XYZ file of C-alpha atoms in Angstrom:
680
model
C -0.202 0.029 0.073
C 3.334 2.327 1.267
C 4.558 1.818 -2.698
C 1.572 2.231 -4.556
C 0.399 5.299 -2.567
C 4.257 6.924 -3.651
C 3.135 5.442 -7.245
C 0.336 8.558 -6.915
C 2.006 10.657 -5.045
C 4.374 10.860 -8.172
C 2.468 10.394 -10.604
C 0.387 13.682 -9.542
C 4.085 15.345 -9.089
C 4.676 15.035 -12.416
C 1.279 16.563 -13.476
C 1.955 19.047 -10.625
C -1.681 18.227 -9.034
C -0.329 17.013 -5.602
C -1.763 20.238 -3.852
C -5.246 20.667 -5.364
C -6.409 17.443 -5.642
C -8.541 16.709 -2.501
C -8.847 12.799 -3.524
C -5.689 11.457 -3.883
C -3.315 14.105 -3.367
C -1.298 14.885 0.229
C -3.886 14.261 3.233
C -6.686 13.796 0.610
C -9.393 11.609 0.862
C -7.348 8.193 -0.407
C -4.745 8.638 2.267
C -8.691 8.602 4.357
C -9.543 5.117 3.222
C -5.289 3.461 2.531
C -4.783 4.391 6.622
C -8.079 1.980 7.034
C -7.378 -0.524 4.734
C -4.247 -1.104 6.364
C -6.025 -1.553 9.370
C -8.148 -4.051 8.377
C -5.658 -5.413 6.331
C -3.801 -6.408 9.517
C -6.154 -7.445 11.894
C -9.100 -8.065 9.944
C -8.247 -11.440 9.278
C -9.299 -12.652 13.549
C -11.445 -9.775 13.962
C -14.430 -9.943 11.443
C -15.973 -6.987 12.905
C -13.587 -5.199 11.485
C -14.472 -6.410 7.763
C -16.812 -2.772 7.288
C -16.652 -1.133 3.281
C -18.534 2.051 4.801
C -15.729 4.576 4.946
C -16.807 5.919 8.089
C -18.306 3.081 9.788
C -15.263 1.407 9.305
C -12.997 4.500 11.749
C -15.836 3.812 14.168
C -14.587 0.231 14.514
C -11.339 0.684 14.420
C -12.241 3.183 17.140
C -13.895 0.676 19.377
C -11.352 -2.001 19.160
C -8.582 0.186 19.744
C -6.664 0.076 16.794
C -6.865 4.049 16.765
C -6.624 6.254 19.661
C -9.492 8.524 20.137
C -8.318 11.600 18.393
C -7.516 9.975 15.457
C -10.422 8.944 14.509
C -12.295 12.344 14.995
C -10.286 14.170 12.820
C -10.371 11.532 10.669
C -14.412 11.312 10.813
C -14.277 15.108 10.783
C -12.146 15.132 7.714
C -13.619 12.913 5.632
C -17.014 14.574 5.767
C -15.932 17.539 5.168
C -13.093 16.667 1.746
C -15.792 14.987 0.972
C -18.995 17.864 0.851
C -15.745 19.565 -0.786
C -15.328 17.257 -3.624
C -19.299 17.072 -3.954
C -19.200 20.631 -4.812
C -16.503 20.735 -6.666
C -18.178 17.695 -8.910
C -22.010 19.413 -8.756
C -20.825 22.249 -10.593
C -18.567 21.081 -13.418
C -20.506 18.249 -14.252
C -17.828 15.557 -14.426
C -16.171 12.547 -11.861
C -12.931 15.664 -10.522
C -11.333 16.059 -6.905
C -8.560 18.852 -8.243
C -9.512 22.685 -6.508
C -10.139 25.435 -8.959
C -6.969 27.130 -9.589
C -8.610 30.916 -10.257
C -8.972 32.359 -7.039
C -12.922 34.035 -8.009
C -14.176 30.023 -8.250
C -12.097 28.750 -5.326
C -14.181 32.116 -3.352
C -17.768 30.375 -5.081
C -16.242 27.008 -3.918
C -16.053 28.656 -0.566
C -19.688 29.745 -0.297
C -20.876 26.400 -2.226
C -19.380 24.603 0.761
C -20.988 27.383 3.874
C -17.663 29.541 4.239
C -20.407 32.724 2.850
C -18.571 36.111 4.919
C -16.043 38.147 3.704
C -13.517 36.107 4.714
C -14.592 32.708 3.655
C -12.291 31.874 1.006
C -10.015 32.242 3.631
C -11.352 30.692 6.355
C -11.733 27.616 3.474
C -8.844 27.797 2.850
C -7.570 27.093 6.716
C -9.834 24.384 7.555
C -8.982 22.293 4.201
C -5.432 23.013 5.562
C -6.104 21.975 9.189
C -8.041 18.412 8.038
C -5.001 17.472 5.132
C -2.690 18.859 7.364
C -3.794 16.584 10.172
C -4.747 13.213 7.661
C -0.873 13.188 6.326
C 0.277 13.535 9.780
C -1.700 10.687 10.827
C -1.212 8.613 8.031
C 2.563 9.537 7.936
C 2.366 8.143 11.433
C 1.104 5.051 10.360
C 3.473 4.371 7.095
C 6.474 6.826 7.094
C 7.563 7.240 10.513
C 7.624 3.994 12.036
C 11.379 3.665 9.817
C 12.442 6.725 11.233
C 12.271 6.132 14.938
C 13.070 2.643 14.275
C 16.703 3.816 13.323
C 17.113 6.208 15.857
C 15.632 2.982 18.655
C 19.110 0.826 18.293
C 22.006 1.586 19.133
C 25.065 1.994 17.151
C 27.176 -0.457 17.652
C 24.305 -3.271 17.312
C 24.801 -3.119 13.724
C 28.896 -4.755 14.367
C 26.788 -7.705 15.409
C 25.473 -7.815 11.410
C 28.670 -6.470 9.917
C 29.271 -10.000 7.369
C 32.306 -8.680 7.681
C 32.876 -9.275 11.607
C 35.178 -11.500 13.092
C 33.177 -14.379 14.662
C 35.965 -14.851 17.550
C 35.125 -10.724 18.226
C 31.671 -11.104 17.826
C 31.153 -13.806 20.280
C 33.513 -12.142 22.770
C 31.129 -9.089 22.066
C 28.279 -11.417 23.427
C 30.067 -13.104 26.155
C 30.155 -9.086 27.145
C 26.167 -9.335 27.167
C 25.825 -11.994 29.050
C 25.689 -14.655 26.957
C 26.727 -17.582 28.733
C 26.797 -20.100 25.624
C 28.344 -17.805 23.356
C 29.086 -20.787 20.225
C 25.442 -21.281 20.239
C 24.435 -17.683 20.695
C 26.255 -16.896 17.529
C 24.598 -19.423 15.371
C 21.192 -18.067 16.173
C 22.606 -15.007 15.191
C 23.435 -15.720 12.320
C 19.806 -17.086 11.550
C 18.676 -13.525 13.039
C 20.593 -11.918 10.234
C 20.092 -14.067 7.204
C 16.963 -15.768 7.968
C 15.751 -19.696 8.723
C 17.787 -21.535 6.615
C 15.379 -23.751 4.009
C 12.997 -20.647 4.132
C 13.672 -19.674 1.745
C 12.033 -16.196 2.431
C 10.741 -14.118 -0.288
C 12.623 -10.893 -0.996
C 10.383 -8.554 0.973
C 10.186 -11.026 4.407
C 14.027 -10.401 4.148
C 14.369 -6.558 3.527
C 11.393 -6.240 6.573
C 13.479 -8.888 8.823
C 16.617 -6.407 8.225
C 15.465 -3.758 9.190
C 13.590 -5.269 12.773
C 16.287 -7.407 12.625
C 18.765 -4.759 15.299
C 16.054 -3.840 16.987
C 15.131 -7.590 17.924
C 18.942 -8.119 19.401
C 18.785 -5.123 21.089
C 15.429 -6.102 23.200
C 17.376 -9.717 23.572
C 20.571 -8.270 25.339
C 18.194 -5.657 27.729
C 16.230 -9.134 28.318
C 17.044 -10.886 32.177
C 18.134 -14.005 30.078
C 19.656 -13.629 27.097
C 20.902 -16.685 25.849
C 17.117 -18.156 26.643
C 15.427 -14.936 24.901
C 17.830 -15.488 21.591
C 17.087 -19.230 21.294
C 13.193 -18.886 21.637
C 13.659 -16.408 18.807
C 15.608 -18.481 16.758
C 12.528 -21.385 17.195
C 9.783 -18.304 16.278
C 11.538 -17.269 13.199
C 12.190 -21.002 12.041
C 7.874 -22.014 13.261
C 6.956 -18.593 11.012
C 9.488 -20.037 8.058
C 9.184 -17.579 4.576
C 5.549 -15.858 6.146
C 6.569 -12.459 5.407
C 2.891 -11.318 7.342
C 4.878 -12.536 11.131
C 7.439 -10.412 10.019
C 5.235 -7.185 8.946
C 2.943 -7.795 12.156
C 6.429 -7.310 13.832
C 7.230 -3.987 12.492
C 4.238 -2.374 12.042
C 3.930 -3.178 16.169
C 7.249 -2.101 18.076
C 5.207 -2.909 21.720
C 4.708 -6.250 20.274
C 8.110 -6.519 19.235
C 9.530 -5.534 22.713
C 6.834 -7.628 24.200
C 7.913 -10.915 21.689
C 10.754 -10.604 22.876
C 10.159 -10.098 26.852
C 8.287 -13.295 26.921
C 11.104 -15.153 25.058
C 13.917 -13.848 27.771
C 11.123 -14.578 30.595
C 9.109 -17.564 30.434
C 9.412 -21.694 28.173
C 5.935 -21.822 29.084
C 4.743 -19.555 27.082
C 7.117 -19.361 24.544
C 6.519 -22.148 23.591
C 2.593 -21.471 22.743
C 3.949 -19.279 21.350
C 6.224 -20.742 18.868
C 4.014 -23.529 18.754
C 1.442 -20.995 17.580
C 2.694 -18.542 15.738
C -0.960 -17.400 14.617
C -1.559 -16.025 18.042
C 0.676 -13.743 17.106
C -1.897 -11.490 15.429
C -4.607 -11.404 18.707
C -1.681 -10.542 20.038
C -1.536 -7.193 17.957
C -5.334 -7.355 18.480
C -5.418 -6.723 21.708
C -2.463 -4.755 23.143
C -4.660 -1.876 24.306
C -7.364 -4.237 25.463
C -8.552 -4.436 28.542
C -6.158 -6.765 31.056
C -8.623 -8.368 33.392
C -11.752 -10.516 31.618
C -14.762 -11.683 33.722
C -15.916 -15.368 33.479
C -18.726 -14.230 31.495
C -16.845 -12.126 28.832
C -14.653 -15.418 28.429
C -17.759 -18.191 28.192
C -19.261 -15.309 25.216
C -15.852 -14.789 23.795
C -15.474 -18.753 23.700
C -18.998 -19.990 22.880
C -19.122 -17.219 19.539
C -15.715 -18.903 18.857
C -17.639 -22.892 18.451
C -20.323 -21.473 17.106
C -18.684 -20.947 13.841
C -16.845 -23.939 13.907
C -17.803 -26.613 11.217
C -16.977 -30.606 12.631
C -16.202 -31.730 16.028
C -12.836 -31.480 15.152
C -12.672 -27.981 14.856
C -14.308 -27.614 17.982
C -11.882 -29.372 19.547
C -9.329 -26.892 17.991
C -11.193 -23.827 18.881
C -10.912 -25.030 22.651
C -7.029 -25.656 22.604
C -6.325 -22.288 20.391
C -8.516 -20.200 22.891
C -7.531 -21.632 25.934
C -3.535 -20.689 24.155
C -4.321 -17.070 23.832
C -5.861 -16.645 27.581
C -2.959 -18.544 29.448
C -0.610 -15.683 26.788
C -3.037 -13.149 27.565
C -2.424 -14.222 31.294
C 0.864 -14.387 30.982
C 1.823 -11.615 29.740
C -0.018 -9.570 32.065
C 1.343 -11.938 35.618
C 5.113 -11.089 33.754
C 3.824 -6.771 33.383
C 3.408 -6.925 37.162
C -0.387 -5.634 36.194
C -2.053 -8.732 37.702
C -2.076 -9.662 40.989
C -1.078 -13.390 42.363
C -5.160 -13.501 43.731
C -6.189 -12.134 39.964
C -3.878 -14.483 38.046
C -5.277 -17.575 40.176
C -8.683 -16.086 39.602
C -8.341 -15.280 35.614
C -6.979 -19.556 35.307
C -9.472 -20.674 37.539
C -12.081 -18.875 35.158
C -10.730 -19.619 31.946
C -10.585 -23.606 33.447
C -14.752 -23.390 34.543
C -15.274 -21.967 30.991
C -13.472 -24.469 28.705
C -15.205 -27.442 31.223
C -18.470 -26.011 30.271
C -17.244 -25.942 26.890
C -16.014 -29.127 26.952
C -19.248 -30.751 28.648
C -21.612 -29.420 25.788
C -20.116 -31.173 23.329
C -19.587 -33.438 24.853
C -23.567 -33.907 25.535
C -24.208 -32.719 21.496
C -21.879 -36.149 20.235
C -23.999 -38.269 22.721
C -27.738 -36.727 21.027
C -28.592 -40.595 19.630
C -29.430 -41.184 23.467
C -31.403 -38.667 23.956
C -31.717 -37.173 27.627
C -31.745 -38.825 31.105
C -34.994 -38.974 32.468
C -36.293 -40.768 35.924
C -39.661 -40.929 37.454
C -40.825 -39.577 40.525
C -43.271 -40.263 42.701
C -46.097 -39.715 40.983
C -44.977 -40.742 37.673
C -44.316 -37.965 35.620
C -40.440 -38.097 33.990
C -38.368 -35.488 34.950
C -34.608 -34.870 33.448
C -31.755 -36.417 35.375
C -28.664 -34.289 35.724
C -25.345 -34.467 36.493
C -23.052 -32.371 38.334
C -19.296 -31.629 37.793
C -17.550 -31.225 41.575
C -14.172 -29.468 41.391
C -11.275 -30.937 43.699
C -8.076 -28.937 45.165
C -6.728 -25.654 43.441
C -9.643 -25.733 41.349
C -12.181 -25.814 43.875
C -10.274 -23.193 45.702
C -10.495 -21.330 43.179
C -6.319 -21.219 43.298
C -5.159 -22.673 39.997
C -1.896 -22.157 38.543
C 0.478 -22.655 35.475
C 0.753 -26.151 34.694
C -2.142 -27.127 37.479
C -4.472 -30.153 36.519
C -8.312 -29.968 36.852
C -9.541 -32.464 39.498
C -13.226 -32.886 39.269
C -15.719 -35.695 40.404
C -18.882 -36.284 38.435
C -22.162 -37.188 40.153
C -25.448 -37.357 39.288
C -29.035 -37.259 40.762
C -30.756 -39.735 39.143
C -30.736 -43.750 38.349
C -33.398 -44.339 35.020
C -32.888 -44.281 31.268
C -32.186 -42.771 28.349
C -35.270 -41.264 25.828
C -32.914 -41.452 22.381
C -33.131 -43.744 19.479
C -30.625 -45.653 21.402
C -31.724 -46.881 24.874
C -29.196 -47.048 27.904
C -28.980 -46.534 31.794
C -28.635 -43.130 33.321
C -24.859 -44.561 34.796
C -23.747 -45.847 31.616
C -24.645 -42.478 29.656
C -23.384 -40.165 32.745
C -20.248 -42.438 32.667
C -19.690 -42.230 28.608
C -20.780 -38.558 28.812
C -17.548 -37.934 31.662
C -15.193 -40.083 29.038
C -16.399 -37.672 26.920
C -15.559 -34.746 28.186
C -12.336 -35.871 29.428
C -11.327 -36.402 25.749
C -12.650 -33.341 24.761
C -9.977 -31.526 26.955
C -6.859 -34.012 27.224
C -6.650 -35.602 23.575
C -3.765 -34.406 22.421
C -4.516 -32.929 19.070
C -1.981 -30.295 16.283
C -3.431 -27.368 18.366
C -2.345 -29.734 21.730
C -4.307 -30.757 24.410
C -6.471 -28.405 26.861
C -6.492 -29.556 30.852
C -4.741 -33.119 32.130
C -7.754 -34.203 34.114
C -7.577 -35.953 37.391
C -10.525 -38.434 38.778
C -8.816 -40.078 41.618
C -10.099 -37.749 44.461
C -13.826 -39.863 43.304
C -15.364 -42.632 46.067
C -13.157 -45.413 46.196
C -10.501 -43.274 43.762
C -9.409 -44.941 40.597
C -10.955 -48.682 42.397
C -14.362 -46.754 41.715
C -16.971 -46.040 38.912
C -16.016 -42.550 36.983
C -19.697 -41.477 38.170
C -21.124 -41.437 41.266
C -25.350 -41.474 41.929
C -25.757 -38.790 44.085
C -26.949 -41.290 46.744
C -24.042 -43.071 46.386
C -21.519 -39.916 47.019
C -24.161 -39.300 50.340
C -24.022 -42.663 52.053
C -20.049 -43.479 51.091
C -18.795 -40.114 52.956
C -21.253 -40.423 55.927
C -20.067 -44.164 56.000
C -16.815 -44.849 54.007
C -14.913 -42.088 53.654
C -11.876 -41.277 55.755
C -9.871 -38.348 57.441
C -8.345 -37.660 54.053
C -11.334 -37.275 51.760
C -12.352 -35.223 54.740
C -10.431 -33.053 54.480
C -9.497 -32.459 50.708
C -13.904 -31.887 50.653
C -12.797 -28.511 52.648
C -11.751 -27.436 48.818
C -14.656 -29.113 47.036
C -16.585 -26.703 44.676
C -19.877 -27.025 42.557
C -18.724 -25.445 39.154
C -21.304 -27.288 36.912
C -24.652 -29.028 37.082
C -28.625 -27.708 37.671
C -29.919 -25.692 40.546
C -30.900 -28.511 42.873
C -28.099 -31.240 42.120
C -26.610 -28.005 43.115
C -27.718 -27.677 46.334
C -27.798 -31.357 46.761
C -24.377 -31.618 46.824
C -23.135 -29.051 48.786
C -25.268 -30.073 51.445
C -23.440 -33.760 51.038
C -20.360 -32.259 51.132
C -21.440 -29.180 54.470
C -22.201 -32.129 56.438
C -19.158 -34.121 55.416
C -16.265 -31.738 56.238
C -18.649 -29.586 59.072
C -21.218 -32.098 60.177
C -18.790 -32.511 63.381
C -15.572 -31.286 65.430
C -12.845 -33.058 64.576
C -10.695 -35.121 67.050
C -7.533 -35.714 68.662
C -7.292 -38.764 66.402
C -8.277 -36.495 63.182
C -5.624 -34.445 64.261
C -3.054 -36.729 64.443
C -4.025 -38.791 60.719
C -3.330 -35.301 60.088
C 0.075 -35.072 61.107
C 0.877 -38.469 59.981
C 0.127 -37.843 56.225
C 1.512 -34.558 56.650
C 5.090 -36.046 58.009
C 4.428 -39.032 55.226
C 4.085 -36.247 51.974
C 7.547 -34.558 52.986
C 9.448 -37.384 53.731
C 8.040 -39.229 50.278
C 7.997 -36.711 48.058
C 9.293 -33.818 49.179
C 12.422 -35.555 49.265
C 14.961 -32.291 49.975
C 17.933 -31.800 51.148
C 20.779 -28.756 52.155
C 19.911 -25.871 48.845
C 17.003 -28.578 47.953
C 13.721 -27.883 48.345
C 10.969 -28.664 48.005
C 8.019 -24.875 47.636
C 4.760 -27.549 47.836
C 5.731 -30.932 49.814
C 8.883 -29.296 51.830
C 9.037 -28.635 55.827
C 7.554 -25.433 56.293
C 6.109 -25.110 52.851
C 2.244 -24.840 51.098
C 1.360 -27.877 51.934
C 1.683 -26.879 55.914
C -0.192 -24.258 55.486
C -2.761 -25.619 53.580
C -3.204 -28.518 56.201
C -3.488 -25.884 58.916
C -6.350 -24.293 57.222
C -8.189 -27.510 56.708
C -7.257 -29.381 60.257
C -9.039 -25.892 61.718
C -11.451 -25.813 59.599
C -12.567 -29.536 60.236
C -12.489 -28.533 64.316
C -14.089 -24.667 64.113
C -15.909 -24.870 61.026
C -18.724 -26.874 62.331
C -20.491 -23.473 64.099
C -18.748 -20.379 62.272
C -19.646 -20.259 58.842
C -16.812 -17.390 58.360
C -14.015 -19.748 57.933
C -15.583 -22.216 55.328
C -14.098 -20.806 51.932
C -12.492 -23.214 49.997
C -9.991 -20.637 49.028
C -6.687 -21.035 51.344
C -6.070 -17.027 51.529
C -10.245 -16.888 52.058
C -10.311 -19.784 54.763
C -7.101 -17.728 56.810
C -8.274 -14.330 56.631
C -11.692 -15.739 57.990
C -9.702 -17.826 60.743
C -7.867 -14.762 61.940
C -10.868 -12.511 62.132
C -12.683 -15.440 64.534
C -9.062 -15.000 66.399
C -8.693 -19.153 66.078
C -4.962 -17.953 65.924
C -2.702 -15.291 67.455
C -1.851 -12.180 65.296
C 1.692 -13.490 65.246
C 0.588 -17.106 63.645
C -1.835 -15.357 61.265
C 1.072 -12.576 60.360
C 3.504 -15.950 59.147
C 1.162 -17.643 57.255
C -1.444 -15.026 55.718
C 2.565 -13.566 54.176
C 4.044 -16.807 54.016
C 2.029 -18.352 51.579
C 1.548 -15.669 49.336
C 5.765 -15.448 49.443
C 5.182 -19.261 48.341
C 2.766 -19.140 45.861
C 4.453 -16.532 43.990
C 7.431 -18.095 44.145
C 5.526 -21.758 42.547
C 4.003 -18.772 40.050
C 7.360 -17.848 38.957
C 8.470 -21.536 38.581
C 5.815 -22.713 36.895
C 6.178 -19.593 34.466
C 9.443 -20.072 33.468
C 9.287 -23.325 33.093
C 7.921 -25.931 30.707
C 6.173 -28.059 33.465
C 5.332 -28.316 37.188
C 7.087 -27.129 39.007
C 8.286 -27.177 42.848
C 11.901 -27.736 43.143
C 13.637 -24.719 44.084
C 17.375 -25.177 43.695
C 20.362 -25.011 41.836
C 23.644 -23.033 40.342
C 23.625 -19.412 41.971
C 24.025 -18.333 38.160
C 19.746 -20.071 37.669
C 19.025 -18.784 41.695
C 20.511 -15.117 40.630
C 18.223 -14.840 37.456
C 14.965 -16.684 38.860
C 15.471 -13.625 42.192
C 15.733 -11.025 39.111
C 12.413 -12.508 37.751
C 11.240 -11.885 41.139
C 11.343 -8.558 41.981
C 14.904 -8.952 43.857
C 17.316 -5.834 43.767
C 19.505 -5.836 40.553
C 22.062 -4.163 42.286
C 22.815 -7.172 44.312
C 25.840 -9.377 43.523
C 24.107 -12.158 44.271
C 19.586 -11.863 44.267
C 19.781 -15.110 44.455
C 21.264 -15.304 47.813
C 19.170 -12.945 49.497
C 15.914 -15.316 47.295
C 17.712 -18.204 49.163
C 17.811 -16.655 53.073
C 14.635 -15.696 52.793
C 12.944 -18.982 51.579
C 14.766 -20.031 54.762
C 12.986 -17.937 57.160
C 10.114 -17.917 56.091
C 9.557 -21.521 55.785
C 10.899 -21.509 59.556
C 8.255 -19.535 60.215
C 5.366 -21.360 59.554
C 6.724 -24.441 60.329
C 7.074 -23.866 63.395
C 3.503 -22.352 63.076
C 2.190 -25.506 61.816
C 4.334 -27.308 65.082
C 2.143 -24.811 67.410
C -0.980 -26.086 65.479
C -1.439 -29.186 64.073
C 2.159 -31.399 64.576
C 4.707 -32.128 67.557
C 7.225 -29.650 68.685
C 10.661 -29.810 67.205
């Protein structure tokens, strides 16, 4: 489009029409139209709502999508209306399609009067107004198409260009990389060559190569400033190899300076988020479109977005891909807001939990549609009336507590309310139907497709664990917890929360939970059993040693705090509803408000749990797997500490991190011993 406009400008210059033609010339109608069309070409692929032909309506949709600032929208809208009015007034006199202003003064004055400038100085006011509009249009258009390259060159430090000099000695370049905190200089040099010349076997087009040459110095400069330049450059090389010869991705980065910075920051901080983006580079389009979007999303907004995307899917396989794509995009959105400090720990957990609930609900709808041949599960009430049977999904663990983190599995239990049979063309029992439905939901979420999987599902907390049926009737669930459940199962039910189901079954299941957890007070035997389980976890799972810790199951770790809270809920929750929260932090605050532990104990547990959760969050967003181990080389711990916000001026910030960890876990273990365990 830039090239096309330059050809128009050159043609007008030859004909000396540039300042007279209000359609094709400087600041004219065509520049407004090119501005609109350029943004539509970049963003409307992912956002069909931007595919608007009417120019004024298109400007409004770009503003509403936050792709054009309010002041630009106002300026372009007013200019477009004004220029179109002038164009019509010119054509109505000349009775032909022309767009040139009259060159004779008396004809120009007559045009000004036809445009509403009737006073004695009307021609001058018309000239000034016209110039103001054309100047605004030219500036906005130029800002989109031309200033980018000038800004780019000004932002890159001159020495960065040395790294792209084909004549530079490789050993000298490697020494310079080492000076900029690269540890694996040979690998870094190889990746640098790929950044300079493009991915091997990618067969870059001439356009893609030109764009890459333009943005490569800025990419490298951002890598130099990242907390882990080795990781940032390696992930960039993987991204470029995944993108290959698709020049649109290079163009997106060239057009969006903030997204370019965001990309490198992501590559230098999180292997987890980098892997998502490298595996699905098309998400870059969404990152661009949502750069200025609202960061926090309500559960209802997520549900609406995902439902709209699923409605456009044509078959089961496409719905599976849509579900995975949405999860990937949302993980990136949440993760980027996390990295840049826009979300606190509670907001991160809330967003991740809401996303999981929305995906689970969507999987339930997809699974139900796939079982349509069986009809609806039904039952007969005492009066012989046929009613629909319902399924409830009970969230446990971190999902139940609204505390999901990156890489968390979804712990769930399936419960249905009534025995009976389905009413479809192929009839089966309700138990068979709900078992098929539960298994289909698991398959939809866990199946590995070209887009990956959505979540891993864990159903082992159901009655009798893996030895029991996948789905449980409400009656069996109630009877099991009345007569057979063990202390650890009662303790686990403190986290139970119904996340899907009708109002009737939800109320019935919640009543079973209330009776199981809070129907009676915990005695000394319960305390001893919970303590025994805790020590077993520490010895058999954590397996800590000097300098190597497990922040979850290790001594003074998160499980210490969670077991304290759950034990106190079992003891005092019988008659104190304020402490009956599935969320650990909320329950801690309730216990503190009721004076169940001292001010000092409450402070240790609350602050300690927040510290440990934040540490877990950083470990999981850095690594591409569930990670609870703390330890490693001094260099690794220094990088981790910097990502946690420790002072970069410290010689070894990792030492400060480990000292704080020791202090926090020692204090948590002391409180644990006072409340739940034997004194150490």
